[in-house]
PDB file of C-alpha atoms and ligand atoms in Angstrom:
ATOM      1  CA  MET Z   9    -116.873 -59.694  61.318  1.00  0.00           C
ATOM      2  CA  SER Z  10    -120.452 -59.959  62.500  1.00  0.00           C
ATOM      3  CA  ASP Z  11    -123.034 -59.632  59.746  1.00  0.00           C
ATOM      4  CA  LEU Z  12    -125.957 -58.999  62.087  1.00  0.00           C
ATOM      5  CA  VAL Z  13    -127.900 -55.875  61.265  1.00  0.00           C
ATOM      6  CA  VAL Z  14    -129.534 -53.904  64.074  1.00  0.00           C
ATOM      7  CA  ARG Z  15    -132.815 -52.687  62.605  1.00  0.00           C
ATOM      8  CA  HIS Z  16    -135.225 -50.149  64.020  1.00  0.00           C
ATOM      9  CA  ILE Z  17    -138.678 -50.709  62.541  1.00  0.00           C
ATOM     10  CA  GLU Z  18    -141.891 -49.155  63.846  1.00  0.00           C
ATOM     11  CA  PHE Z  19    -144.791 -51.559  64.228  1.00  0.00           C
ATOM     12  CA  ASP Z  20    -147.951 -49.733  65.187  1.00  0.00           C
ATOM     13  CA  VAL Z  21    -149.591 -52.441  67.260  1.00  0.00           C
ATOM     14  CA  ASP Z  22    -151.228 -50.124  69.817  1.00  0.00           C
ATOM     15  CA  GLN Z  23    -154.744 -50.998  68.666  1.00  0.00           C
ATOM     16  CA  ALA Z  24    -154.077 -54.693  68.089  1.00  0.00           C
ATOM     17  CA  PRO Z  25    -157.022 -56.838  69.126  1.00  0.00           C
ATOM     18  CA  PHE Z  26    -156.309 -59.923  71.246  1.00  0.00           C
ATOM     19  CA  ILE Z  27    -157.501 -62.131  68.396  1.00  0.00           C
ATOM     20  CA  TRP Z  28    -155.509 -60.248  65.773  1.00  0.00           C
ATOM     21  CA  ASN Z  29    -156.156 -62.983  63.202  1.00  0.00           C
ATOM     22  CA  PRO Z  30    -159.873 -63.861  63.380  1.00  0.00           C
ATOM     23  CA  ASP Z  31    -159.263 -66.499  60.737  1.00  0.00           C
ATOM     24  CA  ASN Z  32    -156.964 -68.380  63.125  1.00  0.00           C
ATOM     25  CA  PRO Z  33    -157.783 -67.585  66.791  1.00  0.00           C
ATOM     26  CA  SER Z  34    -155.586 -70.291  68.342  1.00  0.00           C
ATOM     27  CA  PHE Z  35    -152.550 -69.103  66.371  1.00  0.00           C
ATOM     28  CA  SER Z  36    -153.324 -65.549  67.550  1.00  0.00           C
ATOM     29  CA  VAL Z  37    -153.221 -66.824  71.133  1.00  0.00           C
ATOM     30  CA  LEU Z  38    -149.940 -68.674  70.592  1.00  0.00           C
ATOM     31  CA  MET Z  39    -148.291 -65.552  69.185  1.00  0.00           C
ATOM     32  CA  ASN Z  40    -149.653 -63.520  72.121  1.00  0.00           C
ATOM     33  CA  GLN Z  41    -148.069 -66.115  74.416  1.00  0.00           C
ATOM     34  CA  ILE Z  42    -144.811 -65.549  72.570  1.00  0.00           C
ATOM     35  CA  THR Z  43    -145.120 -61.789  73.118  1.00  0.00           C
ATOM     36  CA  PHE Z  44    -145.551 -62.165  76.873  1.00  0.00           C
ATOM     37  CA  PHE Z  45    -142.793 -64.782  77.045  1.00  0.00           C
ATOM     38  CA  VAL Z  46    -140.342 -62.883  74.863  1.00  0.00           C
ATOM     39  CA  VAL Z  47    -140.349 -59.708  76.933  1.00  0.00           C
ATOM     40  CA  GLY Z  48    -138.935 -61.647  79.876  1.00  0.00           C
ATOM     41  CA  PHE Z  49    -136.738 -63.967  77.854  1.00  0.00           C
ATOM     42  CA  GLU Z  50    -135.104 -61.261  75.734  1.00  0.00           C
ATOM     43  CA  LYS Z  51    -134.428 -59.038  78.741  1.00  0.00           C
ATOM     44  CA  TYR Z  52    -132.809 -62.018  80.465  1.00  0.00           C
ATOM     45  CA  MET Z  53    -130.809 -62.725  77.312  1.00  0.00           C
ATOM     46  CA  CYS Z  54    -129.506 -59.137  77.155  1.00  0.00           C
ATOM     47  CA  ARG Z  55    -128.450 -59.248  80.796  1.00  0.00           C
ATOM     48  CA  VAL Z  56    -126.669 -62.558  80.262  1.00  0.00           C
ATOM     49  CA  MET Z  57    -124.846 -61.326  77.153  1.00  0.00           C
ATOM     50  CA  ARG Z  58    -123.701 -58.202  78.991  1.00  0.00           C
ATOM     51  CA  ASP Z  59    -122.308 -60.403  81.778  1.00  0.00           C
ATOM     52  CA  ALA Z  60    -120.626 -62.669  79.231  1.00  0.00           C
ATOM     53  CA  GLU Z  61    -118.795 -59.760  77.593  1.00  0.00           C
ATOM     54  CA  ALA Z  62    -116.381 -59.629  80.555  1.00  0.00           C
ATOM     55  CA  ARG Z  63    -115.285 -63.176  79.668  1.00  0.00           C
ATOM     56  CA  ILE Z  64    -115.051 -62.869  75.883  1.00  0.00           C
ATOM     57  CA  THR Z  65    -111.482 -62.621  74.635  1.00  0.00           C
ATOM     58  CA  ASP Z  66    -112.056 -62.962  70.883  1.00  0.00           C
ATOM     59  CA  PRO Z  67    -112.972 -59.642  69.171  1.00  0.00           C
ATOM     60  CA  ALA Z  68    -115.127 -61.391  66.544  1.00  0.00           C
ATOM     61  CA  VAL Z  69    -117.176 -63.166  69.224  1.00  0.00           C
ATOM     62  CA  MET Z  70    -117.435 -59.884  71.124  1.00  0.00           C
ATOM     63  CA  GLU Z  71    -118.798 -58.050  68.100  1.00  0.00           C
ATOM     64  CA  GLU Z  72    -121.319 -60.821  67.489  1.00  0.00           C
ATOM     65  CA  ALA Z  73    -122.386 -60.824  71.158  1.00  0.00           C
ATOM     66  CA  ILE Z  74    -122.955 -57.063  71.142  1.00  0.00           C
ATOM     67  CA  ASN Z  75    -124.979 -57.035  67.915  1.00  0.00           C
ATOM     68  CA  PHE Z  76    -126.948 -60.055  69.096  1.00  0.00           C
ATOM     69  CA  ARG Z  77    -127.779 -58.267  72.355  1.00  0.00           C
ATOM     70  CA  LYS Z  78    -128.839 -55.144  70.466  1.00  0.00           C
ATOM     71  CA  GLN Z  79    -131.195 -57.141  68.229  1.00  0.00           C
ATOM     72  CA  GLU Z  80    -132.707 -58.882  71.248  1.00  0.00           C
ATOM     73  CA  ALA Z  81    -133.141 -55.595  73.128  1.00  0.00           C
ATOM     74  CA  ILE Z  82    -135.176 -54.233  70.220  1.00  0.00           C
ATOM     75  CA  HIS Z  83    -137.249 -57.430  70.106  1.00  0.00           C
ATOM     76  CA  ALA Z  84    -138.082 -56.951  73.802  1.00  0.00           C
ATOM     77  CA  GLN Z  85    -139.099 -53.309  73.184  1.00  0.00           C
ATOM     78  CA  LYS Z  86    -141.367 -54.121  70.256  1.00  0.00           C
ATOM     79  CA  HIS Z  87    -143.060 -57.020  72.020  1.00  0.00           C
ATOM     80  CA  MET Z  88    -143.459 -54.859  75.116  1.00  0.00           C
ATOM     81  CA  ARG Z  89    -145.439 -52.422  72.988  1.00  0.00           C
ATOM     82  CA  HIS Z  90    -147.630 -55.308  71.804  1.00  0.00           C
ATOM     83  CA  ALA Z  91    -148.049 -56.575  75.387  1.00  0.00           C
ATOM     84  CA  ARG Z  92    -148.990 -53.067  76.549  1.00  0.00           C
ATOM     85  CA  ALA Z  93    -151.673 -52.882  73.859  1.00  0.00           C
ATOM     86  CA  LEU Z  94    -153.192 -56.141  75.140  1.00  0.00           C
ATOM     87  CA  ILE Z  95    -152.854 -55.038  78.782  1.00  0.00           C
ATOM     88  CA  GLY Z  96    -154.643 -51.812  77.830  1.00  0.00           C
ATOM     89  CA  GLN Z  97    -157.647 -53.907  76.825  1.00  0.00           C
ATOM     90  CA  TYR Z  98    -157.347 -56.472  79.637  1.00  0.00           C
ATOM     91  CA  PRO Z  99    -155.556 -54.742  82.546  1.00  0.00           C
ATOM     92  CA  ALA Z 100    -155.276 -57.981  84.566  1.00  0.00           C
ATOM     93  CA  LEU Z 101    -152.768 -59.228  81.970  1.00  0.00           C
ATOM     94  CA  GLN Z 102    -150.183 -56.994  83.673  1.00  0.00           C
ATOM     95  CA  GLY Z 103    -149.983 -59.719  86.316  1.00  0.00           C
ATOM     96  CA  VAL Z 104    -149.042 -62.281  83.646  1.00  0.00           C
ATOM     97  CA  LEU Z 105    -146.187 -60.127  82.390  1.00  0.00           C
ATOM     98  CA  ASP Z 106    -145.017 -59.574  85.967  1.00  0.00           C
ATOM     99  CA  LYS Z 107    -144.961 -63.334  86.579  1.00  0.00           C
ATOM    100  CA  VAL Z 108    -142.795 -63.915  83.490  1.00  0.00           C
ATOM    101  CA  LEU Z 109    -140.372 -61.160  84.530  1.00  0.00           C
ATOM    102  CA  GLU Z 110    -140.198 -62.491  88.113  1.00  0.00           C
ATOM    103  CA  SER Z 111    -139.572 -66.005  86.853  1.00  0.00           C
ATOM    104  CA  TYR Z 112    -136.598 -64.861  84.767  1.00  0.00           C
ATOM    105  CA  GLU Z 113    -135.315 -62.833  87.702  1.00  0.00           C
ATOM    106  CA  ASP Z 114    -135.387 -66.048  89.757  1.00  0.00           C
ATOM    107  CA  VAL Z 115    -133.521 -67.984  87.060  1.00  0.00           C
ATOM    108  CA  TYR Z 116    -130.958 -65.197  86.791  1.00  0.00           C
ATOM    109  CA  GLN Z 117    -130.369 -65.102  90.542  1.00  0.00           C
ATOM    110  CA  SER Z 118    -130.309 -68.894  91.003  1.00  0.00           C
ATOM    111  CA  HIS Z 119    -127.717 -69.989  88.440  1.00  0.00           C
ATOM    112  CA  PRO Z 120    -124.197 -69.150  87.242  1.00  0.00           C
ATOM    113  CA  LEU Z 121    -123.349 -67.498  83.939  1.00  0.00           C
ATOM    114  CA  GLU Z 122    -122.533 -70.911  82.419  1.00  0.00           C
ATOM    115  CA  TYR Z 123    -126.133 -72.004  82.944  1.00  0.00           C
ATOM    116  CA  HIS Z 124    -127.538 -68.790  81.457  1.00  0.00           C
ATOM    117  CA  LEU Z 125    -125.374 -69.139  78.360  1.00  0.00           C
ATOM    118  CA  ALA Z 126    -126.424 -72.779  78.001  1.00  0.00           C
ATOM    119  CA  TYR Z 127    -130.075 -71.668  78.293  1.00  0.00           C
ATOM    120  CA  ALA Z 128    -129.512 -68.951  75.672  1.00  0.00           C
ATOM    121  CA  GLY Z 129    -127.655 -71.181  73.217  1.00  0.00           C
ATOM    122  CA  GLY Z 130    -130.017 -74.108  73.641  1.00  0.00           C
ATOM    123  CA  LEU Z 131    -133.254 -72.175  73.270  1.00  0.00           C
ATOM    124  CA  GLU Z 132    -132.013 -70.042  70.385  1.00  0.00           C
ATOM    125  CA  ALA Z 133    -131.036 -73.249  68.556  1.00  0.00           C
ATOM    126  CA  ILE Z 134    -134.619 -74.493  68.865  1.00  0.00           C
ATOM    127  CA  PHE Z 135    -135.925 -71.352  67.201  1.00  0.00           C
ATOM    128  CA  THR Z 136    -134.484 -72.083  63.739  1.00  0.00           C
ATOM    129  CA  PRO Z 137    -136.483 -75.274  62.978  1.00  0.00           C
ATOM    130  CA  PHE Z 138    -139.556 -73.927  64.772  1.00  0.00           C
ATOM    131  CA  PHE Z 139    -139.663 -70.539  63.064  1.00  0.00           C
ATOM    132  CA  LYS Z 140    -138.769 -72.133  59.724  1.00  0.00           C
ATOM    133  CA  MET Z 141    -142.026 -74.093  59.932  1.00  0.00           C
ATOM    134  CA  ILE Z 142    -143.949 -70.906  60.715  1.00  0.00           C
ATOM    135  CA  LEU Z 143    -142.303 -68.844  57.964  1.00  0.00           C
ATOM    136  CA  ASP Z 144    -142.681 -71.657  55.416  1.00  0.00           C
ATOM    137  CA  HIS Z 145    -146.447 -71.619  56.104  1.00  0.00           C
ATOM    138  CA  ARG Z 146    -146.828 -67.892  56.678  1.00  0.00           C
ATOM    139  CA  SER Z 147    -149.788 -67.532  54.307  1.00  0.00           C
ATOM    140  CA  ALA Z 148    -151.909 -69.983  56.279  1.00  0.00           C
ATOM    141  CA  LEU Z 149    -150.887 -68.438  59.585  1.00  0.00           C
ATOM    142  CA  PHE Z 150    -150.527 -64.701  59.045  1.00  0.00           C
ATOM    143  CA  ALA Z 151    -152.141 -63.609  55.775  1.00  0.00           C
ATOM    144  CA  GLN Z 152    -155.598 -62.927  57.231  1.00  0.00           C
ATOM    145  CA  GLY Z 153    -154.243 -61.264  60.371  1.00  0.00           C
ATOM    146  CA  ASP Z 154    -153.608 -57.649  61.318  1.00  0.00           C
ATOM    147  CA  ALA Z 155    -150.706 -56.511  59.136  1.00  0.00           C
ATOM    148  CA  GLN Z 156    -148.708 -54.738  61.838  1.00  0.00           C
ATOM    149  CA  VAL Z 157    -148.932 -57.611  64.317  1.00  0.00           C
ATOM    150  CA  ALA Z 158    -148.252 -60.239  61.640  1.00  0.00           C
ATOM    151  CA  SER Z 159    -145.302 -58.236  60.292  1.00  0.00           C
ATOM    152  CA  LEU Z 160    -143.865 -57.788  63.798  1.00  0.00           C
ATOM    153  CA  PHE Z 161    -143.698 -61.561  64.237  1.00  0.00           C
ATOM    154  CA  VAL Z 162    -142.341 -62.196  60.755  1.00  0.00           C
ATOM    155  CA  TRP Z 163    -139.577 -59.604  61.303  1.00  0.00           C
ATOM    156  CA  HIS Z 164    -138.694 -61.103  64.690  1.00  0.00           C
ATOM    157  CA  PHE Z 165    -138.588 -64.648  63.337  1.00  0.00           C
ATOM    158  CA  CYS Z 166    -136.362 -63.570  60.414  1.00  0.00           C
ATOM    159  CA  GLU Z 167    -133.923 -61.924  62.827  1.00  0.00           C
ATOM    160  CA  GLU Z 168    -133.946 -65.091  64.933  1.00  0.00           C
ATOM    161  CA  ILE Z 169    -132.879 -66.975  61.796  1.00  0.00           C
ATOM    162  CA  GLU Z 170    -130.246 -64.312  61.140  1.00  0.00           C
ATOM    163  CA  HIS Z 171    -128.637 -64.612  64.593  1.00  0.00           C
ATOM    164  CA  ARG Z 172    -129.310 -68.361  64.935  1.00  0.00           C
ATOM    165  CA  SER Z 173    -125.744 -69.189  65.926  1.00  0.00           C
ATOM    166  CA  SER Z 174    -124.834 -66.119  68.015  1.00  0.00           C
ATOM    167  CA  ALA Z 175    -125.784 -67.406  71.471  1.00  0.00           C
ATOM    168  CA  TYR Z 176    -124.311 -70.811  70.642  1.00  0.00           C
ATOM    169  CA  ASP Z 177    -121.029 -69.200  69.591  1.00  0.00           C
ATOM    170  CA  VAL Z 178    -120.850 -67.190  72.803  1.00  0.00           C
ATOM    171  CA  TYR Z 179    -121.563 -70.334  74.834  1.00  0.00           C
ATOM    172  CA  ASN Z 180    -118.880 -72.298  72.988  1.00  0.00           C
ATOM    173  CA  HIS Z 181    -116.346 -69.514  73.455  1.00  0.00           C
ATOM    174  CA  VAL Z 182    -117.023 -68.830  77.143  1.00  0.00           C
ATOM    175  CA  VAL Z 183    -118.049 -72.278  78.423  1.00  0.00           C
ATOM    176  CA  GLY Z 184    -117.306 -74.748  75.646  1.00  0.00           C
ATOM    177  CA  SER Z 185    -118.611 -77.934  77.242  1.00  0.00           C
ATOM    178  CA  HIS Z 186    -121.347 -79.655  75.214  1.00  0.00           C
ATOM    179  CA  TRP Z 187    -122.125 -81.894  78.139  1.00  0.00           C
ATOM    180  CA  TYR Z 188    -122.746 -79.063  80.555  1.00  0.00           C
ATOM    181  CA  ARG Z 189    -125.295 -77.605  78.132  1.00  0.00           C
ATOM    182  CA  ILE Z 190    -126.954 -80.944  77.472  1.00  0.00           C
ATOM    183  CA  ARG Z 191    -127.125 -81.738  81.181  1.00  0.00           C
ATOM    184  CA  HIS Z 192    -129.215 -78.614  81.672  1.00  0.00           C
ATOM    185  CA  THR Z 193    -131.337 -78.808  78.536  1.00  0.00           C
ATOM    186  CA  GLY Z 194    -134.226 -80.518  80.360  1.00  0.00           C
ATOM    187  CA  GLY Z 195    -134.178 -77.810  83.015  1.00  0.00           C
ATOM    188  CA  PHE Z 196    -134.417 -74.810  80.737  1.00  0.00           C
ATOM    189  CA  GLN Z 197    -136.906 -76.521  78.417  1.00  0.00           C
ATOM    190  CA  LYS Z 198    -139.137 -77.203  81.427  1.00  0.00           C
ATOM    191  CA  HIS Z 199    -138.830 -73.580  82.491  1.00  0.00           C
ATOM    192  CA  THR Z 200    -139.959 -72.260  79.104  1.00  0.00           C
ATOM    193  CA  ARG Z 201    -142.723 -74.879  78.802  1.00  0.00           C
ATOM    194  CA  ASP Z 202    -144.057 -74.014  82.264  1.00  0.00           C
ATOM    195  CA  LEU Z 203    -144.072 -70.321  81.381  1.00  0.00           C
ATOM    196  CA  PHE Z 204    -145.919 -70.939  78.126  1.00  0.00           C
ATOM    197  CA  ASP Z 205    -148.494 -73.078  79.968  1.00  0.00           C
ATOM    198  CA  MET Z 206    -148.901 -70.475  82.709  1.00  0.00           C
ATOM    199  CA  ILE Z 207    -149.408 -67.680  80.170  1.00  0.00           C
ATOM    200  CA  LYS Z 208    -152.066 -69.663  78.314  1.00  0.00           C
ATOM    201  CA  GLN Z 209    -153.907 -70.609  81.512  1.00  0.00           C
ATOM    202  CA  GLU Z 210    -153.939 -66.975  82.592  1.00  0.00           C
ATOM    203  CA  PHE Z 211    -155.169 -65.844  79.173  1.00  0.00           C
ATOM    204  CA  GLU Z 212    -157.945 -68.389  79.391  1.00  0.00           C
ATOM    205  CA  ALA Z 213    -159.000 -67.139  82.810  1.00  0.00           C
ATOM    206  CA  LEU Z 214    -158.656 -63.417  82.062  1.00  0.00           C
ATOM    207  CA  VAL Z 215    -159.596 -63.052  78.392  1.00  0.00           C
ATOM    208  CA  THR Z 216    -162.955 -64.742  78.057  1.00  0.00           C
ATOM    209  CA  ASP Z 217    -164.621 -62.776  75.245  1.00  0.00           C
ATOM    210  CA  VAL Z 218    -162.982 -64.849  72.508  1.00  0.00           C
ATOM    211  CA  PRO Z 219    -164.163 -67.877  70.530  1.00  0.00           C
ATOM    212  CA  SER Z 220    -163.658 -71.139  72.440  1.00  0.00           C
ATOM    213  CA  ALA Z 221    -161.502 -72.380  69.539  1.00  0.00           C
ATOM    214  CA  ALA Z 222    -158.910 -69.798  70.596  1.00  0.00           C
ATOM    215  CA  TYR Z 223    -157.833 -71.991  73.497  1.00  0.00           C
ATOM    216  CA  ALA Z 224    -158.880 -75.407  72.213  1.00  0.00           C
ATOM    217  CA  ASP Z 225    -157.621 -75.684  68.634  1.00  0.00           C
ATOM    218  CA  ASN Z 226    -154.140 -76.687  67.497  1.00  0.00           C
ATOM    219  CA  PRO Z 227    -152.521 -73.386  66.374  1.00  0.00           C
ATOM    220  CA  PHE Z 228    -150.833 -75.340  63.585  1.00  0.00           C
ATOM    221  CA  GLY Z 229    -153.947 -77.215  62.496  1.00  0.00           C
ATOM    222  CA  ARG Z 230    -153.586 -75.752  58.994  1.00  0.00           C
ATOM    223  CA  ILE Z 231    -150.019 -76.920  58.574  1.00  0.00           C
ATOM    224  CA  PRO Z 232    -149.399 -80.377  57.127  1.00  0.00           C
ATOM    225  CA  ILE Z 233    -148.532 -83.006  59.732  1.00  0.00           C
ATOM    226  CA  TRP Z 234    -145.255 -83.830  57.942  1.00  0.00           C
ATOM    227  CA  ALA Z 235    -144.103 -80.222  58.364  1.00  0.00           C
ATOM    228  CA  GLN Z 236    -144.986 -80.279  62.071  1.00  0.00           C
ATOM    229  CA  LEU Z 237    -143.072 -83.544  62.513  1.00  0.00           C
ATOM    230  CA  LYS Z 238    -140.074 -82.241  60.581  1.00  0.00           C
ATOM    231  CA  SER Z 239    -139.971 -79.167  62.790  1.00  0.00           C
ATOM    232  CA  ALA Z 240    -140.255 -81.325  65.938  1.00  0.00           C
ATOM    233  CA  LEU Z 241    -137.338 -83.484  64.755  1.00  0.00           C
ATOM    234  CA  GLY Z 242    -135.316 -80.353  64.021  1.00  0.00           C
ATOM    235  CA  VAL Z 243    -136.034 -79.063  67.532  1.00  0.00           C
ATOM    236  CA  LEU Z 244    -134.824 -82.366  68.984  1.00  0.00           C
ATOM    237  CA  ALA Z 245    -131.697 -82.424  66.813  1.00  0.00           C
ATOM    238  CA  SER Z 246    -130.865 -78.825  67.744  1.00  0.00           C
ATOM    239  CA  GLN Z 247    -129.830 -79.998  71.215  1.00  0.00           C
ATOM    240  CA  PHE Z 248    -127.360 -82.674  70.104  1.00  0.00           C
ATOM    241  CA  PRO Z 249    -123.663 -82.021  70.852  1.00  0.00           C
ATOM    242  CA  TRP Z 250    -122.750 -82.142  67.180  1.00  0.00           C
ATOM    243  CA  HIS Z 251    -125.469 -79.647  66.214  1.00  0.00           C
ATOM    244  CA  ASP Z 252    -124.250 -77.143  63.637  1.00  0.00           C
ATOM    245  CA  SER Z 253    -126.294 -74.026  64.302  1.00  0.00           C
ATOM    246  CA  VAL Z 254    -125.030 -72.193  61.197  1.00  0.00           C
ATOM    247  CA  ASN Z 255    -125.646 -74.783  58.498  1.00  0.00           C
ATOM    248  CA  GLN Z 256    -129.316 -75.430  59.092  1.00  0.00           C
ATOM    249  CA  PRO Z 257    -132.082 -75.624  56.512  1.00  0.00           C
ATOM    250  CA  LEU Z 258    -133.394 -72.064  56.367  1.00  0.00           C
ATOM    251  CA  PRO Z 259    -136.800 -70.826  55.316  1.00  0.00           C
ATOM    252  CA  ALA Z 260    -136.659 -69.408  51.785  1.00  0.00           C
ATOM    253  CA  TYR Z 261    -138.638 -66.446  53.089  1.00  0.00           C
ATOM    254  CA  TYR Z 262    -135.685 -65.280  55.182  1.00  0.00           C
ATOM    255  CA  ALA Z 263    -133.764 -64.218  52.047  1.00  0.00           C
ATOM    256  CA  GLU Z 264    -136.949 -62.809  50.543  1.00  0.00           C
ATOM    257  CA  TRP Z 265    -137.679 -60.696  53.646  1.00  0.00           C
ATOM    258  CA  LEU Z 266    -134.060 -59.435  53.674  1.00  0.00           C
ATOM    259  CA  GLY Z 267    -134.440 -58.443  50.031  1.00  0.00           C
ATOM    260  CA  HIS Z 268    -137.581 -56.461  50.852  1.00  0.00           C
ATOM    261  CA  TRP Z 269    -135.878 -54.737  53.743  1.00  0.00           C
ATOM    262  CA  GLN Z 270    -132.755 -53.945  51.700  1.00  0.00           C
ATOM    263  CA  SER Z 271    -134.883 -52.459  48.924  1.00  0.00           C
ATOM    264  CA  GLY Z 272    -136.505 -50.073  51.400  1.00  0.00           C
ATOM    265  CA  ALA Z 273    -139.943 -51.708  51.353  1.00  0.00           C
ATOM    266  CA  ASP Z 274    -142.270 -51.046  54.281  1.00  0.00           C
ATOM    267  CA  VAL Z 275    -141.690 -54.246  56.246  1.00  0.00           C
ATOM    268  CA  SER Z 276    -144.036 -53.091  59.013  1.00  0.00           C
ATOM    269  CA  ARG Z 277    -146.895 -54.180  56.746  1.00  0.00           C
ATOM    270  CA  ILE Z 278    -145.283 -56.872  54.693  1.00  0.00           C
ATOM    271  CA  ILE Z 279    -147.889 -59.527  55.398  1.00  0.00           C
ATOM    272  CA  GLY Z 280    -151.467 -59.550  56.628  1.00  0.00           C
ATOM    273  CA  ARG Z 281    -154.385 -57.223  56.150  1.00  0.00           C
ATOM    274  CA  SER Z 282    -154.138 -53.513  56.767  1.00  0.00           C
ATOM    275  CA  GLN Z 283    -156.965 -52.116  58.860  1.00  0.00           C
ATOM    276  CA  THR Z 284    -159.458 -50.203  56.758  1.00  0.00           C
ATOM    277  CA  PRO Z 285    -159.569 -46.646  58.086  1.00  0.00           C
ATOM    278  CA  VAL Z 286    -162.940 -45.746  59.604  1.00  0.00           C
ATOM    279  CA  PRO Z 287    -164.464 -42.969  57.464  1.00  0.00           C
ATOM    280  CA  SER Z 288    -165.077 -39.759  59.415  1.00  0.00           C
ATOM    281  CA  ASP Z 289    -168.322 -37.891  58.946  1.00  0.00           C
TER     282      ASP Z 289
HETATM  283 FE1  FE2 S  13    -135.474 -62.279  69.704  1.00  0.00          FE
HETATM  284 FE1  FE2 S  14    -132.845 -64.617  69.511  1.00  0.00          FE
END
């Protein structure tokens, strides 16, 4: 039985500034890149999972695939709200979102389901070591940022940890060939890298009223080098044929966040600084 939980949490990010963490502008930009990327990626993922359902014969895999798709659909919605807030301030950013969506439409139209499932499984496997590094160092990265934006990312990254093996399981059930996936790893990694680069270049051209450090600094400059290297090695290892997507080192914060959510805490402001209300006269 699938243990994925489909959560509906409101994150009020409508007034989020572009540099939502003034203490760490380059990390703010990286997370904004993720928002613009994720809207396209998660929509693509949902489409692919829906297509895969016709080829799933195991009820347990089916249940996992459906819950996984529901989680991803909510991620796309919440990041769309964040993207809309940024587009509201910089209307030309609509063109960036359109480019991401068009690019995923092209990928969807140009390849078979096997490729899409390999893309999904491969990229989702990368997320665990990458988001572990971010969650392990959340204080340095999020604590001084806008609480709703910071909490949106923390929630999303925890759910990525939660469903870390779902896309992989669907791939293994429907396609099954490690070599097919590995043969295409370079292709889908290039696609995501190119999109991330494009988004950043467009931000740089269109959002100019930010500190120059926003585009120049290493977003992880405050994280120890050893942790960055460990994450990079984990990302590399996640693509090996013998990769075990379930039994990965997990960030301790994942269990902590789940505990907060289960206790009914307001996880929409679980980290970061709440905006001080402007006094009315
Ligand atoms: Fe997601
Ligand atoms: Fe995911």
